[in-house]
Amino acid sequence: LTMPSPMPEFLNVHYICESASRLLFLSMHWARSIPAFSALGQEANTSLVRACWNELFILGLAQCAHVMNLSTILAAIINHLQSSVQDGMDQRPRHHLTTNCLERG
């Protein structure tokens, strides 16, 4: 098991997703190492993980924030989401206009 690697010079969505996957995997590995968690049984473990995987992920993220340069990653995620929303808004009027033209034509 390895911690997410330090942030590369060029930050991309693939790096962010890969790091998030590793963090969640490490957090699950840690939870399974707790004797009380293991003693609950598979069904209870699954229910607990489904109910609070995000809190477990945030805990892992807080622990790795210094290695991962969290503020830069969050800024990159925000930029990506804003670009995605903008792209969606740019395409919607064209689609709407095209649909209207086809219906009238």
PDB file of N, CA and C in Angstrom:
ATOM      1  N   LEU A   1       0.843  -1.187   0.000  1.00  0.00           N
ATOM      2  CA  LEU A   1       0.000   0.000   0.000  1.00  0.00           C
ATOM      3  C   LEU A   1       0.881   1.240   0.000  1.00  0.00           C
ATOM      4  N   THR A   2       0.581   2.135  -0.913  1.00  0.00           N
ATOM      5  CA  THR A   2       1.361   3.354  -0.968  1.00  0.00           C
ATOM      6  C   THR A   2       0.456   4.558  -0.893  1.00  0.00           C
ATOM      7  N   MET A   3       0.985   5.577  -0.249  1.00  0.00           N
ATOM      8  CA  MET A   3       0.268   6.840  -0.162  1.00  0.00           C
ATOM      9  C   MET A   3       0.236   7.446  -1.554  1.00  0.00           C
ATOM     10  N   PRO A   4      -0.740   8.323  -1.826  1.00  0.00           N
ATOM     11  CA  PRO A   4      -0.708   9.019  -3.108  1.00  0.00           C
ATOM     12  C   PRO A   4       0.611   9.771  -3.244  1.00  0.00           C
ATOM     13  N   SER A   5       1.144   9.749  -4.438  1.00  0.00           N
ATOM     14  CA  SER A   5       2.427  10.398  -4.660  1.00  0.00           C
ATOM     15  C   SER A   5       2.272  11.912  -4.601  1.00  0.00           C
ATOM     16  N   PRO A   6       3.372  12.610  -4.371  1.00  0.00           N
ATOM     17  CA  PRO A   6       3.289  14.069  -4.364  1.00  0.00           C
ATOM     18  C   PRO A   6       2.756  14.573  -5.700  1.00  0.00           C
ATOM     19  N   MET A   7       2.160  15.726  -5.655  1.00  0.00           N
ATOM     20  CA  MET A   7       1.503  16.285  -6.821  1.00  0.00           C
ATOM     21  C   MET A   7       2.496  16.546  -7.958  1.00  0.00           C
ATOM     22  N   PRO A   8       2.147  16.133  -9.176  1.00  0.00           N
ATOM     23  CA  PRO A   8       3.027  16.405 -10.313  1.00  0.00           C
ATOM     24  C   PRO A   8       2.950  17.880 -10.702  1.00  0.00           C
ATOM     25  N   GLU A   9       3.893  18.313 -11.523  1.00  0.00           N
ATOM     26  CA  GLU A   9       3.884  19.703 -11.964  1.00  0.00           C
ATOM     27  C   GLU A   9       2.607  20.022 -12.731  1.00  0.00           C
ATOM     28  N   PHE A  10       2.189  19.113 -13.595  1.00  0.00           N
ATOM     29  CA  PHE A  10       0.980  19.317 -14.377  1.00  0.00           C
ATOM     30  C   PHE A  10      -0.146  18.523 -13.730  1.00  0.00           C
ATOM     31  N   LEU A  11      -1.071  19.214 -13.112  1.00  0.00           N
ATOM     32  CA  LEU A  11      -2.164  18.564 -12.400  1.00  0.00           C
ATOM     33  C   LEU A  11      -3.301  18.277 -13.375  1.00  0.00           C
ATOM     34  N   ASN A  12      -3.771  17.031 -13.372  1.00  0.00           N
ATOM     35  CA  ASN A  12      -4.900  16.703 -14.240  1.00  0.00           C
ATOM     36  C   ASN A  12      -5.925  15.871 -13.472  1.00  0.00           C
ATOM     37  N   VAL A  13      -7.069  15.698 -14.099  1.00  0.00           N
ATOM     38  CA  VAL A  13      -8.166  14.983 -13.460  1.00  0.00           C
ATOM     39  C   VAL A  13      -7.786  13.529 -13.182  1.00  0.00           C
ATOM     40  N   HIS A  14      -7.020  12.909 -14.078  1.00  0.00           N
ATOM     41  CA  HIS A  14      -6.603  11.520 -13.870  1.00  0.00           C
ATOM     42  C   HIS A  14      -5.801  11.386 -12.574  1.00  0.00           C
ATOM     43  N   TYR A  15      -4.862  12.296 -12.336  1.00  0.00           N
ATOM     44  CA  TYR A  15      -4.065  12.275 -11.109  1.00  0.00           C
ATOM     45  C   TYR A  15      -4.969  12.418  -9.894  1.00  0.00           C
ATOM     46  N   ILE A  16      -5.907  13.331  -9.952  1.00  0.00           N
ATOM     47  CA  ILE A  16      -6.799  13.570  -8.815  1.00  0.00           C
ATOM     48  C   ILE A  16      -7.640  12.330  -8.534  1.00  0.00           C
ATOM     49  N   CYS A  17      -8.199  11.727  -9.570  1.00  0.00           N
ATOM     50  CA  CYS A  17      -9.025  10.521  -9.388  1.00  0.00           C
ATOM     51  C   CYS A  17      -8.204   9.346  -8.869  1.00  0.00           C
ATOM     52  N   GLU A  18      -7.009   9.172  -9.415  1.00  0.00           N
ATOM     53  CA  GLU A  18      -6.136   8.087  -8.962  1.00  0.00           C
ATOM     54  C   GLU A  18      -5.753   8.278  -7.493  1.00  0.00           C
ATOM     55  N   SER A  19      -5.429   9.496  -7.117  1.00  0.00           N
ATOM     56  CA  SER A  19      -5.073   9.790  -5.729  1.00  0.00           C
ATOM     57  C   SER A  19      -6.257   9.554  -4.803  1.00  0.00           C
ATOM     58  N   ALA A  20      -7.440   9.957  -5.238  1.00  0.00           N
ATOM     59  CA  ALA A  20      -8.639   9.748  -4.428  1.00  0.00           C
ATOM     60  C   ALA A  20      -8.913   8.260  -4.242  1.00  0.00           C
ATOM     61  N   SER A  21      -8.736   7.485  -5.292  1.00  0.00           N
ATOM     62  CA  SER A  21      -8.935   6.032  -5.193  1.00  0.00           C
ATOM     63  C   SER A  21      -7.968   5.403  -4.206  1.00  0.00           C
ATOM     64  N   ARG A  22      -6.705   5.808  -4.295  1.00  0.00           N
ATOM     65  CA  ARG A  22      -5.703   5.269  -3.373  1.00  0.00           C
ATOM     66  C   ARG A  22      -6.009   5.656  -1.939  1.00  0.00           C
ATOM     67  N   LEU A  23      -6.427   6.892  -1.746  1.00  0.00           N
ATOM     68  CA  LEU A  23      -6.759   7.344  -0.397  1.00  0.00           C
ATOM     69  C   LEU A  23      -7.909   6.547   0.187  1.00  0.00           C
ATOM     70  N   LEU A  24      -8.947   6.352  -0.603  1.00  0.00           N
ATOM     71  CA  LEU A  24     -10.090   5.594  -0.113  1.00  0.00           C
ATOM     72  C   LEU A  24      -9.696   4.147   0.173  1.00  0.00           C
ATOM     73  N   PHE A  25      -8.882   3.564  -0.685  1.00  0.00           N
ATOM     74  CA  PHE A  25      -8.400   2.199  -0.469  1.00  0.00           C
ATOM     75  C   PHE A  25      -7.597   2.125   0.827  1.00  0.00           C
ATOM     76  N   LEU A  26      -6.698   3.077   1.045  1.00  0.00           N
ATOM     77  CA  LEU A  26      -5.895   3.093   2.269  1.00  0.00           C
ATOM     78  C   LEU A  26      -6.764   3.275   3.509  1.00  0.00           C
ATOM     79  N   SER A  27      -7.764   4.110   3.391  1.00  0.00           N
ATOM     80  CA  SER A  27      -8.672   4.331   4.522  1.00  0.00           C
ATOM     81  C   SER A  27      -9.447   3.064   4.858  1.00  0.00           C
ATOM     82  N   MET A  28      -9.875   2.339   3.819  1.00  0.00           N
ATOM     83  CA  MET A  28     -10.573   1.070   4.050  1.00  0.00           C
ATOM     84  C   MET A  28      -9.635   0.037   4.667  1.00  0.00           C
ATOM     85  N   HIS A  29      -8.405   0.001   4.195  1.00  0.00           N
ATOM     86  CA  HIS A  29      -7.416  -0.913   4.759  1.00  0.00           C
ATOM     87  C   HIS A  29      -7.214  -0.609   6.248  1.00  0.00           C
ATOM     88  N   TRP A  30      -7.136   0.660   6.577  1.00  0.00           N
ATOM     89  CA  TRP A  30      -6.977   1.063   7.977  1.00  0.00           C
ATOM     90  C   TRP A  30      -8.192   0.628   8.797  1.00  0.00           C
ATOM     91  N   ALA A  31      -9.396   0.871   8.285  1.00  0.00           N
ATOM     92  CA  ALA A  31     -10.610   0.506   9.027  1.00  0.00           C
ATOM     93  C   ALA A  31     -10.661  -1.004   9.280  1.00  0.00           C
ATOM     94  N   ARG A  32     -10.271  -1.785   8.294  1.00  0.00           N
ATOM     95  CA  ARG A  32     -10.280  -3.243   8.463  1.00  0.00           C
ATOM     96  C   ARG A  32      -9.262  -3.722   9.488  1.00  0.00           C
ATOM     97  N   SER A  33      -8.259  -2.914   9.759  1.00  0.00           N
ATOM     98  CA  SER A  33      -7.252  -3.308  10.743  1.00  0.00           C
ATOM     99  C   SER A  33      -7.720  -3.070  12.182  1.00  0.00           C
ATOM    100  N   ILE A  34      -8.834  -2.400  12.354  1.00  0.00           N
ATOM    101  CA  ILE A  34      -9.377  -2.148  13.688  1.00  0.00           C
ATOM    102  C   ILE A  34     -10.126  -3.406  14.140  1.00  0.00           C
ATOM    103  N   PRO A  35      -9.706  -4.009  15.239  1.00  0.00           N
ATOM    104  CA  PRO A  35     -10.337  -5.264  15.675  1.00  0.00           C
ATOM    105  C   PRO A  35     -11.852  -5.162  15.841  1.00  0.00           C
ATOM    106  N   ALA A  36     -12.351  -4.084  16.397  1.00  0.00           N
ATOM    107  CA  ALA A  36     -13.796  -3.950  16.603  1.00  0.00           C
ATOM    108  C   ALA A  36     -14.551  -3.912  15.269  1.00  0.00           C
ATOM    109  N   PHE A  37     -13.970  -3.303  14.260  1.00  0.00           N
ATOM    110  CA  PHE A  37     -14.593  -3.250  12.941  1.00  0.00           C
ATOM    111  C   PHE A  37     -14.686  -4.651  12.356  1.00  0.00           C
ATOM    112  N   SER A  38     -13.611  -5.390  12.448  1.00  0.00           N
ATOM    113  CA  SER A  38     -13.595  -6.755  11.929  1.00  0.00           C
ATOM    114  C   SER A  38     -14.556  -7.662  12.677  1.00  0.00           C
ATOM    115  N   ALA A  39     -14.708  -7.422  13.966  1.00  0.00           N
ATOM    116  CA  ALA A  39     -15.576  -8.267  14.794  1.00  0.00           C
ATOM    117  C   ALA A  39     -17.052  -8.110  14.450  1.00  0.00           C
ATOM    118  N   LEU A  40     -17.403  -7.027  13.778  1.00  0.00           N
ATOM    119  CA  LEU A  40     -18.814  -6.788  13.454  1.00  0.00           C
ATOM    120  C   LEU A  40     -19.357  -7.726  12.387  1.00  0.00           C
ATOM    121  N   GLY A  41     -18.492  -8.248  11.566  1.00  0.00           N
ATOM    122  CA  GLY A  41     -18.932  -9.139  10.495  1.00  0.00           C
ATOM    123  C   GLY A  41     -19.049  -8.409   9.162  1.00  0.00           C
ATOM    124  N   GLN A  42     -19.056  -9.188   8.102  1.00  0.00           N
ATOM    125  CA  GLN A  42     -19.026  -8.645   6.740  1.00  0.00           C
ATOM    126  C   GLN A  42     -20.233  -7.773   6.421  1.00  0.00           C
ATOM    127  N   GLU A  43     -21.429  -8.217   6.785  1.00  0.00           N
ATOM    128  CA  GLU A  43     -22.643  -7.466   6.456  1.00  0.00           C
ATOM    129  C   GLU A  43     -22.651  -6.102   7.152  1.00  0.00           C
ATOM    130  N   ALA A  44     -22.292  -6.087   8.429  1.00  0.00           N
ATOM    131  CA  ALA A  44     -22.243  -4.823   9.171  1.00  0.00           C
ATOM    132  C   ALA A  44     -21.140  -3.925   8.619  1.00  0.00           C
ATOM    133  N   ASN A  45     -19.992  -4.507   8.272  1.00  0.00           N
ATOM    134  CA  ASN A  45     -18.895  -3.728   7.688  1.00  0.00           C
ATOM    135  C   ASN A  45     -19.338  -3.046   6.400  1.00  0.00           C
ATOM    136  N   THR A  46     -20.011  -3.800   5.551  1.00  0.00           N
ATOM    137  CA  THR A  46     -20.479  -3.266   4.280  1.00  0.00           C
ATOM    138  C   THR A  46     -21.470  -2.131   4.509  1.00  0.00           C
ATOM    139  N   SER A  47     -22.390  -2.317   5.431  1.00  0.00           N
ATOM    140  CA  SER A  47     -23.373  -1.274   5.731  1.00  0.00           C
ATOM    141  C   SER A  47     -22.704  -0.017   6.270  1.00  0.00           C
ATOM    142  N   LEU A  48     -21.740  -0.203   7.157  1.00  0.00           N
ATOM    143  CA  LEU A  48     -21.021   0.957   7.713  1.00  0.00           C
ATOM    144  C   LEU A  48     -20.246   1.710   6.641  1.00  0.00           C
ATOM    145  N   VAL A  49     -19.582   0.981   5.787  1.00  0.00           N
ATOM    146  CA  VAL A  49     -18.792   1.626   4.729  1.00  0.00           C
ATOM    147  C   VAL A  49     -19.703   2.374   3.764  1.00  0.00           C
ATOM    148  N   ARG A  50     -20.796   1.771   3.397  1.00  0.00           N
ATOM    149  CA  ARG A  50     -21.739   2.455   2.496  1.00  0.00           C
ATOM    150  C   ARG A  50     -22.307   3.714   3.144  1.00  0.00           C
ATOM    151  N   ALA A  51     -22.533   3.661   4.432  1.00  0.00           N
ATOM    152  CA  ALA A  51     -23.128   4.801   5.136  1.00  0.00           C
ATOM    153  C   ALA A  51     -22.148   5.944   5.367  1.00  0.00           C
ATOM    154  N   CYS A  52     -20.872   5.640   5.531  1.00  0.00           N
ATOM    155  CA  CYS A  52     -19.950   6.725   5.901  1.00  0.00           C
ATOM    156  C   CYS A  52     -18.604   6.680   5.193  1.00  0.00           C
ATOM    157  N   TRP A  53     -18.582   6.211   3.950  1.00  0.00           N
ATOM    158  CA  TRP A  53     -17.331   6.188   3.187  1.00  0.00           C
ATOM    159  C   TRP A  53     -16.792   7.596   2.985  1.00  0.00           C
ATOM    160  N   ASN A  54     -17.705   8.581   2.827  1.00  0.00           N
ATOM    161  CA  ASN A  54     -17.237   9.940   2.593  1.00  0.00           C
ATOM    162  C   ASN A  54     -16.520  10.523   3.808  1.00  0.00           C
ATOM    163  N   GLU A  55     -16.994  10.236   5.003  1.00  0.00           N
ATOM    164  CA  GLU A  55     -16.309  10.701   6.209  1.00  0.00           C
ATOM    165  C   GLU A  55     -14.946  10.033   6.350  1.00  0.00           C
ATOM    166  N   LEU A  56     -14.896   8.753   6.028  1.00  0.00           N
ATOM    167  CA  LEU A  56     -13.635   8.012   6.069  1.00  0.00           C
ATOM    168  C   LEU A  56     -12.649   8.593   5.052  1.00  0.00           C
ATOM    169  N   PHE A  57     -13.157   8.943   3.875  1.00  0.00           N
ATOM    170  CA  PHE A  57     -12.331   9.549   2.843  1.00  0.00           C
ATOM    171  C   PHE A  57     -11.800  10.909   3.294  1.00  0.00           C
ATOM    172  N   ILE A  58     -12.647  11.725   3.873  1.00  0.00           N
ATOM    173  CA  ILE A  58     -12.244  13.058   4.347  1.00  0.00           C
ATOM    174  C   ILE A  58     -11.183  12.936   5.433  1.00  0.00           C
ATOM    175  N   LEU A  59     -11.312  11.963   6.311  1.00  0.00           N
ATOM    176  CA  LEU A  59     -10.302  11.722   7.340  1.00  0.00           C
ATOM    177  C   LEU A  59      -8.954  11.405   6.696  1.00  0.00           C
ATOM    178  N   GLY A  60      -8.953  10.518   5.721  1.00  0.00           N
ATOM    179  CA  GLY A  60      -7.725  10.188   5.008  1.00  0.00           C
ATOM    180  C   GLY A  60      -7.162  11.388   4.273  1.00  0.00           C
ATOM    181  N   LEU A  61      -8.034  12.181   3.689  1.00  0.00           N
ATOM    182  CA  LEU A  61      -7.603  13.376   2.971  1.00  0.00           C
ATOM    183  C   LEU A  61      -6.947  14.378   3.911  1.00  0.00           C
ATOM    184  N   ALA A  62      -7.516  14.540   5.083  1.00  0.00           N
ATOM    185  CA  ALA A  62      -6.930  15.453   6.076  1.00  0.00           C
ATOM    186  C   ALA A  62      -5.547  14.968   6.510  1.00  0.00           C
ATOM    187  N   GLN A  63      -5.398  13.658   6.650  1.00  0.00           N
ATOM    188  CA  GLN A  63      -4.108  13.111   7.057  1.00  0.00           C
ATOM    189  C   GLN A  63      -3.043  13.259   5.978  1.00  0.00           C
ATOM    190  N   CYS A  64      -3.440  13.277   4.715  1.00  0.00           N
ATOM    191  CA  CYS A  64      -2.485  13.358   3.602  1.00  0.00           C
ATOM    192  C   CYS A  64      -2.397  14.756   2.984  1.00  0.00           C
ATOM    193  N   ALA A  65      -3.078  15.710   3.540  1.00  0.00           N
ATOM    194  CA  ALA A  65      -3.169  17.044   2.935  1.00  0.00           C
ATOM    195  C   ALA A  65      -1.798  17.665   2.688  1.00  0.00           C
ATOM    196  N   HIS A  66      -0.859  17.459   3.595  1.00  0.00           N
ATOM    197  CA  HIS A  66       0.469  18.062   3.432  1.00  0.00           C
ATOM    198  C   HIS A  66       1.246  17.425   2.287  1.00  0.00           C
ATOM    199  N   VAL A  67       1.032  16.145   2.044  1.00  0.00           N
ATOM    200  CA  VAL A  67       1.732  15.439   0.966  1.00  0.00           C
ATOM    201  C   VAL A  67       1.108  15.781  -0.384  1.00  0.00           C
ATOM    202  N   MET A  68      -0.192  15.927  -0.402  1.00  0.00           N
ATOM    203  CA  MET A  68      -0.912  16.079  -1.654  1.00  0.00           C
ATOM    204  C   MET A  68      -1.120  17.528  -2.089  1.00  0.00           C
ATOM    205  N   ASN A  69      -0.763  18.505  -1.285  1.00  0.00           N
ATOM    206  CA  ASN A  69      -1.004  19.913  -1.602  1.00  0.00           C
ATOM    207  C   ASN A  69      -2.494  20.115  -1.886  1.00  0.00           C
ATOM    208  N   LEU A  70      -3.290  19.899  -0.870  1.00  0.00           N
ATOM    209  CA  LEU A  70      -4.735  19.866  -0.972  1.00  0.00           C
ATOM    210  C   LEU A  70      -5.330  21.144  -1.567  1.00  0.00           C
ATOM    211  N   SER A  71      -4.806  22.302  -1.210  1.00  0.00           N
ATOM    212  CA  SER A  71      -5.387  23.542  -1.729  1.00  0.00           C
ATOM    213  C   SER A  71      -5.274  23.621  -3.246  1.00  0.00           C
ATOM    214  N   THR A  72      -4.174  23.164  -3.805  1.00  0.00           N
ATOM    215  CA  THR A  72      -3.997  23.178  -5.261  1.00  0.00           C
ATOM    216  C   THR A  72      -4.933  22.176  -5.923  1.00  0.00           C
ATOM    217  N   ILE A  73      -5.092  21.015  -5.312  1.00  0.00           N
ATOM    218  CA  ILE A  73      -5.988  20.002  -5.862  1.00  0.00           C
ATOM    219  C   ILE A  73      -7.430  20.498  -5.840  1.00  0.00           C
ATOM    220  N   LEU A  74      -7.835  21.107  -4.741  1.00  0.00           N
ATOM    221  CA  LEU A  74      -9.205  21.628  -4.660  1.00  0.00           C
ATOM    222  C   LEU A  74      -9.430  22.729  -5.693  1.00  0.00           C
ATOM    223  N   ALA A  75      -8.442  23.587  -5.887  1.00  0.00           N
ATOM    224  CA  ALA A  75      -8.553  24.633  -6.910  1.00  0.00           C
ATOM    225  C   ALA A  75      -8.692  24.011  -8.299  1.00  0.00           C
ATOM    226  N   ALA A  76      -7.939  22.950  -8.570  1.00  0.00           N
ATOM    227  CA  ALA A  76      -8.027  22.275  -9.868  1.00  0.00           C
ATOM    228  C   ALA A  76      -9.402  21.635 -10.066  1.00  0.00           C
ATOM    229  N   ILE A  77      -9.952  21.041  -9.009  1.00  0.00           N
ATOM    230  CA  ILE A  77     -11.285  20.440  -9.097  1.00  0.00           C
ATOM    231  C   ILE A  77     -12.328  21.514  -9.377  1.00  0.00           C
ATOM    232  N   ILE A  78     -12.235  22.623  -8.679  1.00  0.00           N
ATOM    233  CA  ILE A  78     -13.188  23.722  -8.892  1.00  0.00           C
ATOM    234  C   ILE A  78     -13.092  24.234 -10.325  1.00  0.00           C
ATOM    235  N   ASN A  79     -11.866  24.426 -10.818  1.00  0.00           N
ATOM    236  CA  ASN A  79     -11.695  24.877 -12.201  1.00  0.00           C
ATOM    237  C   ASN A  79     -12.279  23.881 -13.183  1.00  0.00           C
ATOM    238  N   HIS A  80     -12.043  22.589 -12.936  1.00  0.00           N
ATOM    239  CA  HIS A  80     -12.577  21.560 -13.826  1.00  0.00           C
ATOM    240  C   HIS A  80     -14.108  21.581 -13.813  1.00  0.00           C
ATOM    241  N   LEU A  81     -14.697  21.692 -12.634  1.00  0.00           N
ATOM    242  CA  LEU A  81     -16.162  21.718 -12.543  1.00  0.00           C
ATOM    243  C   LEU A  81     -16.736  22.965 -13.214  1.00  0.00           C
ATOM    244  N   GLN A  82     -16.089  24.103 -13.005  1.00  0.00           N
ATOM    245  CA  GLN A  82     -16.553  25.330 -13.647  1.00  0.00           C
ATOM    246  C   GLN A  82     -16.461  25.223 -15.166  1.00  0.00           C
ATOM    247  N   SER A  83     -15.381  24.639 -15.660  1.00  0.00           N
ATOM    248  CA  SER A  83     -15.231  24.443 -17.109  1.00  0.00           C
ATOM    249  C   SER A  83     -16.301  23.506 -17.644  1.00  0.00           C
ATOM    250  N   SER A  84     -16.574  22.439 -16.901  1.00  0.00           N
ATOM    251  CA  SER A  84     -17.593  21.480 -17.320  1.00  0.00           C
ATOM    252  C   SER A  84     -18.968  22.132 -17.369  1.00  0.00           C
ATOM    253  N   VAL A  85     -19.270  22.933 -16.358  1.00  0.00           N
ATOM    254  CA  VAL A  85     -20.558  23.635 -16.324  1.00  0.00           C
ATOM    255  C   VAL A  85     -20.624  24.625 -17.483  1.00  0.00           C
ATOM    256  N   GLN A  86     -19.549  25.365 -17.696  1.00  0.00           N
ATOM    257  CA  GLN A  86     -19.514  26.334 -18.788  1.00  0.00           C
ATOM    258  C   GLN A  86     -19.672  25.640 -20.137  1.00  0.00           C
ATOM    259  N   ASP A  87     -18.972  24.516 -20.326  1.00  0.00           N
ATOM    260  CA  ASP A  87     -19.101  23.761 -21.573  1.00  0.00           C
ATOM    261  C   ASP A  87     -20.542  23.310 -21.770  1.00  0.00           C
ATOM    262  N   GLY A  88     -21.167  22.863 -20.704  1.00  0.00           N
ATOM    263  CA  GLY A  88     -22.566  22.442 -20.770  1.00  0.00           C
ATOM    264  C   GLY A  88     -23.480  23.599 -21.123  1.00  0.00           C
ATOM    265  N   MET A  89     -23.210  24.770 -20.572  1.00  0.00           N
ATOM    266  CA  MET A  89     -24.021  25.948 -20.865  1.00  0.00           C
ATOM    267  C   MET A  89     -23.795  26.413 -22.301  1.00  0.00           C
ATOM    268  N   ASP A  90     -22.572  26.302 -22.783  1.00  0.00           N
ATOM    269  CA  ASP A  90     -22.266  26.705 -24.151  1.00  0.00           C
ATOM    270  C   ASP A  90     -22.953  25.791 -25.161  1.00  0.00           C
ATOM    271  N   GLN A  91     -23.064  24.503 -24.825  1.00  0.00           N
ATOM    272  CA  GLN A  91     -23.650  23.552 -25.753  1.00  0.00           C
ATOM    273  C   GLN A  91     -25.172  23.567 -25.709  1.00  0.00           C
ATOM    274  N   ARG A  92     -25.744  23.919 -24.568  1.00  0.00           N
ATOM    275  CA  ARG A  92     -27.197  23.876 -24.418  1.00  0.00           C
ATOM    276  C   ARG A  92     -27.909  24.827 -25.376  1.00  0.00           C
ATOM    277  N   PRO A  93     -27.501  26.086 -25.479  1.00  0.00           N
ATOM    278  CA  PRO A  93     -28.224  26.970 -26.401  1.00  0.00           C
ATOM    279  C   PRO A  93     -28.145  26.500 -27.854  1.00  0.00           C
ATOM    280  N   ARG A  94     -26.971  25.969 -28.270  1.00  0.00           N
ATOM    281  CA  ARG A  94     -26.845  25.475 -29.628  1.00  0.00           C
ATOM    282  C   ARG A  94     -27.785  24.298 -29.859  1.00  0.00           C
ATOM    283  N   HIS A  95     -27.838  23.404 -28.871  1.00  0.00           N
ATOM    284  CA  HIS A  95     -28.727  22.246 -28.994  1.00  0.00           C
ATOM    285  C   HIS A  95     -30.171  22.720 -29.065  1.00  0.00           C
ATOM    286  N   HIS A  96     -30.525  23.655 -28.208  1.00  0.00           N
ATOM    287  CA  HIS A  96     -31.888  24.185 -28.174  1.00  0.00           C
ATOM    288  C   HIS A  96     -32.211  24.859 -29.506  1.00  0.00           C
ATOM    289  N   LEU A  97     -31.289  25.658 -30.012  1.00  0.00           N
ATOM    290  CA  LEU A  97     -31.472  26.343 -31.280  1.00  0.00           C
ATOM    291  C   LEU A  97     -31.606  25.329 -32.415  1.00  0.00           C
ATOM    292  N   THR A  98     -30.760  24.316 -32.430  1.00  0.00           N
ATOM    293  CA  THR A  98     -30.816  23.286 -33.461  1.00  0.00           C
ATOM    294  C   THR A  98     -32.139  22.539 -33.401  1.00  0.00           C
ATOM    295  N   THR A  99     -32.597  22.212 -32.221  1.00  0.00           N
ATOM    296  CA  THR A  99     -33.857  21.498 -32.045  1.00  0.00           C
ATOM    297  C   THR A  99     -35.026  22.345 -32.563  1.00  0.00           C
ATOM    298  N   ASN A 100     -35.022  23.623 -32.226  1.00  0.00           N
ATOM    299  CA  ASN A 100     -36.077  24.518 -32.688  1.00  0.00           C
ATOM    300  C   ASN A 100     -36.083  24.638 -34.206  1.00  0.00           C
ATOM    301  N   CYS A 101     -34.896  24.738 -34.800  1.00  0.00           N
ATOM    302  CA  CYS A 101     -34.798  24.849 -36.256  1.00  0.00           C
ATOM    303  C   CYS A 101     -35.319  23.592 -36.929  1.00  0.00           C
ATOM    304  N   LEU A 102     -34.987  22.423 -36.363  1.00  0.00           N
ATOM    305  CA  LEU A 102     -35.440  21.166 -36.945  1.00  0.00           C
ATOM    306  C   LEU A 102     -36.944  21.024 -36.834  1.00  0.00           C
ATOM    307  N   GLU A 103     -37.514  21.463 -35.710  1.00  0.00           N
ATOM    308  CA  GLU A 103     -38.949  21.347 -35.514  1.00  0.00           C
ATOM    309  C   GLU A 103     -39.697  22.267 -36.477  1.00  0.00           C
ATOM    310  N   ARG A 104     -39.143  23.434 -36.744  1.00  0.00           N
ATOM    311  CA  ARG A 104     -39.788  24.389 -37.632  1.00  0.00           C
ATOM    312  C   ARG A 104     -39.601  24.020 -39.093  1.00  0.00           C
ATOM    313  N   GLY A 105     -38.440  23.371 -39.403  1.00  0.00           N
ATOM    314  CA  GLY A 105     -38.079  23.087 -40.796  1.00  0.00           C
ATOM    315  C   GLY A 105     -38.798  21.918 -41.303  1.00  0.00           C
TER     316      GLY A 105
END
